[in-house]
Amino acid sequence: MVVGEDNRPSSPVLRGGLAAGLRSSGCDVILLNTVPTPVAYFAEHEYAADGAVQITGSHNPAEYNGIKMTMGGASLHGGAIQALLRRIREGHMASGDGALDEREVLPAYVADVAGRFRLARPVKAVVDCGNGTGSVVAVELLEAVGAEVIPIYCESDGTFPNHHPDPTVDENVQDMIAAVRAHRADLGIGFDGDADRIGVVDDRGAIIRGDVLLLLFGLDLLKRRGPGETLVFDVKCSQVLPEEFTRAGGVPVMWKTGHSLIKEKMRETGALIAGELSGHICFADEYFGFDDALYAACRLLEMVAASPEPLSRATAALPAYVSTPELRIEVPEAEKFDLVERAVAHFSARHEVVAVDGVRVLFGDGWGLVRASNTQPVIVARYEAQTAERL
């Protein structure tokens, strides 16, 4: 098993305890230093390991921490995690004496990813790591690809002294926007706390939402490989995505929110690309199929370099629908799923709906979504229409 950690103050002691526990169960442990979550996933492939475990609090506040797990290249989620919990509670543990092997994987990761790209022209990029774990490799990697990098908050500090490490929240990218405009950069790229989610602003400093970014990657995939390719996206994404991807000859598949669920659907459908509004983007086209914001950044740089027009032109060419942000309505945990089931029954009788995850009600010129959060006692809602008045 590969074991990695992010740069939070609590991560080293948790990593040490996890490694000791794995070894006591008979697992051989490949111990990594501080690395982004996708680098731990990469190490699973690089070292032909059976799985990878990353100590990370992702984009949560500094005092939080947690664990992300993969087995055989697939994320553990849902029933698999519940089965694991039952084994823990029942004490069904293996025992043994596993080996410990400490390895430095970052050079191999940089060489592998950078070797996949060649920029057609120089590209200037502002990079904001939010002092998260991406700080240990992002600048080196993007410079190895050939970009001119203007770093901000790329000093590794797991207390996140400058802003919360979540580039999908507008207030967290204001310094990046200012830097893009001040340096006349081609784009700005932000990473969350463990660098498996990406946030982007264009050459004018305008924010590119995760669903629009996913669409741009999908359209580029169709240019590379031709029509008929499948793209998996989550229920919170704009209707612009399936409409434009279909118009370009692609096959969009709407699925449940959650990066583990999206990756599972990606494998099931054979899709070469998948992602979420939240900035998780997964490539199985010339890559491993996991969510790697660092790889996505390199791929975006290659796209920008290959185009004679600025990134802002690419987004301006898309229909401009009007949408709300993600609205989170607090409800008791015991009631949230019942509320959603009642919403499904109510709207299904009156409108066309998509019910893969809560209910997405289609109104022809817009839609509304009501779903239960996977992780919190909240109902998630989002709305979109073709005009502000209709919204």
PDB file of N, CA and C in Angstrom, residues 119 121-127 138-151 185-187 301:
ATOM      1  N   LEU A 119       4.288  22.596 -25.469  1.00  0.00           N
ATOM      2  CA  LEU A 119       3.537  23.813 -25.758  1.00  0.00           C
ATOM      3  C   LEU A 119       3.933  24.379 -27.114  1.00  0.00           C
ATOM      4  N   ARG A 121       3.506  27.397 -28.130  1.00  0.00           N
ATOM      5  CA  ARG A 121       4.024  28.764 -27.965  1.00  0.00           C
ATOM      6  C   ARG A 121       4.164  29.040 -26.475  1.00  0.00           C
ATOM      7  N   PRO A 122       4.904  30.078 -26.103  1.00  0.00           N
ATOM      8  CA  PRO A 122       5.024  30.402 -24.679  1.00  0.00           C
ATOM      9  C   PRO A 122       3.669  30.802 -24.085  1.00  0.00           C
ATOM     10  N   VAL A 123       3.425  30.370 -22.868  1.00  0.00           N
ATOM     11  CA  VAL A 123       2.198  30.708 -22.150  1.00  0.00           C
ATOM     12  C   VAL A 123       2.578  31.222 -20.765  1.00  0.00           C
ATOM     13  N   LYS A 124       1.972  32.353 -20.397  1.00  0.00           N
ATOM     14  CA  LYS A 124       2.228  32.936 -19.076  1.00  0.00           C
ATOM     15  C   LYS A 124       1.041  32.620 -18.168  1.00  0.00           C
ATOM     16  N   ALA A 125       1.318  31.984 -17.033  1.00  0.00           N
ATOM     17  CA  ALA A 125       0.249  31.561 -16.134  1.00  0.00           C
ATOM     18  C   ALA A 125       0.528  32.000 -14.706  1.00  0.00           C
ATOM     19  N   VAL A 126      -0.456  32.618 -14.079  1.00  0.00           N
ATOM     20  CA  VAL A 126      -0.418  32.848 -12.636  1.00  0.00           C
ATOM     21  C   VAL A 126      -0.889  31.570 -11.958  1.00  0.00           C
ATOM     22  N   VAL A 127      -0.149  31.110 -10.966  1.00  0.00           N
ATOM     23  CA  VAL A 127      -0.486  29.866 -10.270  1.00  0.00           C
ATOM     24  C   VAL A 127      -0.649  30.156  -8.781  1.00  0.00           C
ATOM     25  N   ALA A 138       3.778  22.082  -8.017  1.00  0.00           N
ATOM     26  CA  ALA A 138       3.050  22.723  -9.119  1.00  0.00           C
ATOM     27  C   ALA A 138       3.939  23.605  -9.977  1.00  0.00           C
ATOM     28  N   VAL A 139       4.711  24.492  -9.364  1.00  0.00           N
ATOM     29  CA  VAL A 139       5.538  25.415 -10.143  1.00  0.00           C
ATOM     30  C   VAL A 139       6.581  24.644 -10.942  1.00  0.00           C
ATOM     31  N   GLU A 140       7.229  23.678 -10.307  1.00  0.00           N
ATOM     32  CA  GLU A 140       8.237  22.867 -11.000  1.00  0.00           C
ATOM     33  C   GLU A 140       7.634  22.152 -12.201  1.00  0.00           C
ATOM     34  N   LEU A 141       6.453  21.570 -12.020  1.00  0.00           N
ATOM     35  CA  LEU A 141       5.819  20.822 -13.105  1.00  0.00           C
ATOM     36  C   LEU A 141       5.432  21.732 -14.260  1.00  0.00           C
ATOM     37  N   LEU A 142       4.775  22.840 -13.967  1.00  0.00           N
ATOM     38  CA  LEU A 142       4.302  23.707 -15.048  1.00  0.00           C
ATOM     39  C   LEU A 142       5.464  24.372 -15.774  1.00  0.00           C
ATOM     40  N   GLU A 143       6.542  24.660 -15.073  1.00  0.00           N
ATOM     41  CA  GLU A 143       7.734  25.170 -15.745  1.00  0.00           C
ATOM     42  C   GLU A 143       8.385  24.087 -16.589  1.00  0.00           C
ATOM     43  N   ALA A 144       8.338  22.845 -16.129  1.00  0.00           N
ATOM     44  CA  ALA A 144       8.894  21.739 -16.913  1.00  0.00           C
ATOM     45  C   ALA A 144       8.119  21.538 -18.210  1.00  0.00           C
ATOM     46  N   VAL A 145       6.830  21.847 -18.191  1.00  0.00           N
ATOM     47  CA  VAL A 145       6.011  21.763 -19.403  1.00  0.00           C
ATOM     48  C   VAL A 145       6.367  22.875 -20.383  1.00  0.00           C
ATOM     49  N   GLY A 146       6.888  23.980 -19.858  1.00  0.00           N
ATOM     50  CA  GLY A 146       7.304  25.084 -20.720  1.00  0.00           C
ATOM     51  C   GLY A 146       6.606  26.395 -20.456  1.00  0.00           C
ATOM     52  N   ALA A 147       5.801  26.460 -19.403  1.00  0.00           N
ATOM     53  CA  ALA A 147       5.071  27.686 -19.092  1.00  0.00           C
ATOM     54  C   ALA A 147       5.954  28.669 -18.331  1.00  0.00           C
ATOM     55  N   GLU A 148       5.651  29.951 -18.496  1.00  0.00           N
ATOM     56  CA  GLU A 148       6.206  30.981 -17.622  1.00  0.00           C
ATOM     57  C   GLU A 148       5.250  31.120 -16.448  1.00  0.00           C
ATOM     58  N   VAL A 149       5.715  30.788 -15.258  1.00  0.00           N
ATOM     59  CA  VAL A 149       4.848  30.721 -14.086  1.00  0.00           C
ATOM     60  C   VAL A 149       5.072  31.927 -13.177  1.00  0.00           C
ATOM     61  N   ILE A 150       3.978  32.571 -12.806  1.00  0.00           N
ATOM     62  CA  ILE A 150       3.997  33.638 -11.805  1.00  0.00           C
ATOM     63  C   ILE A 150       3.315  33.066 -10.564  1.00  0.00           C
ATOM     64  N   PRO A 151       4.092  32.642  -9.564  1.00  0.00           N
ATOM     65  CA  PRO A 151       3.495  31.969  -8.406  1.00  0.00           C
ATOM     66  C   PRO A 151       2.990  32.946  -7.353  1.00  0.00           C
ATOM     67  N   ALA A 185      -1.239  38.065 -17.930  1.00  0.00           N
ATOM     68  CA  ALA A 185      -1.031  36.632 -18.120  1.00  0.00           C
ATOM     69  C   ALA A 185      -2.101  36.047 -19.038  1.00  0.00           C
ATOM     70  N   ASP A 186      -1.807  34.870 -19.574  1.00  0.00           N
ATOM     71  CA  ASP A 186      -2.762  34.176 -20.440  1.00  0.00           C
ATOM     72  C   ASP A 186      -3.899  33.548 -19.641  1.00  0.00           C
ATOM     73  N   LEU A 187      -3.633  33.224 -18.382  1.00  0.00           N
ATOM     74  CA  LEU A 187      -4.649  32.601 -17.527  1.00  0.00           C
ATOM     75  C   LEU A 187      -4.132  32.526 -16.100  1.00  0.00           C
ATOM     76  N   LEU A 301      -2.843  24.293 -20.351  1.00  0.00           N
ATOM     77  CA  LEU A 301      -1.754  25.088 -20.928  1.00  0.00           C
ATOM     78  C   LEU A 301      -1.509  24.694 -22.378  1.00  0.00           C
TER      79      LEU A 301
END
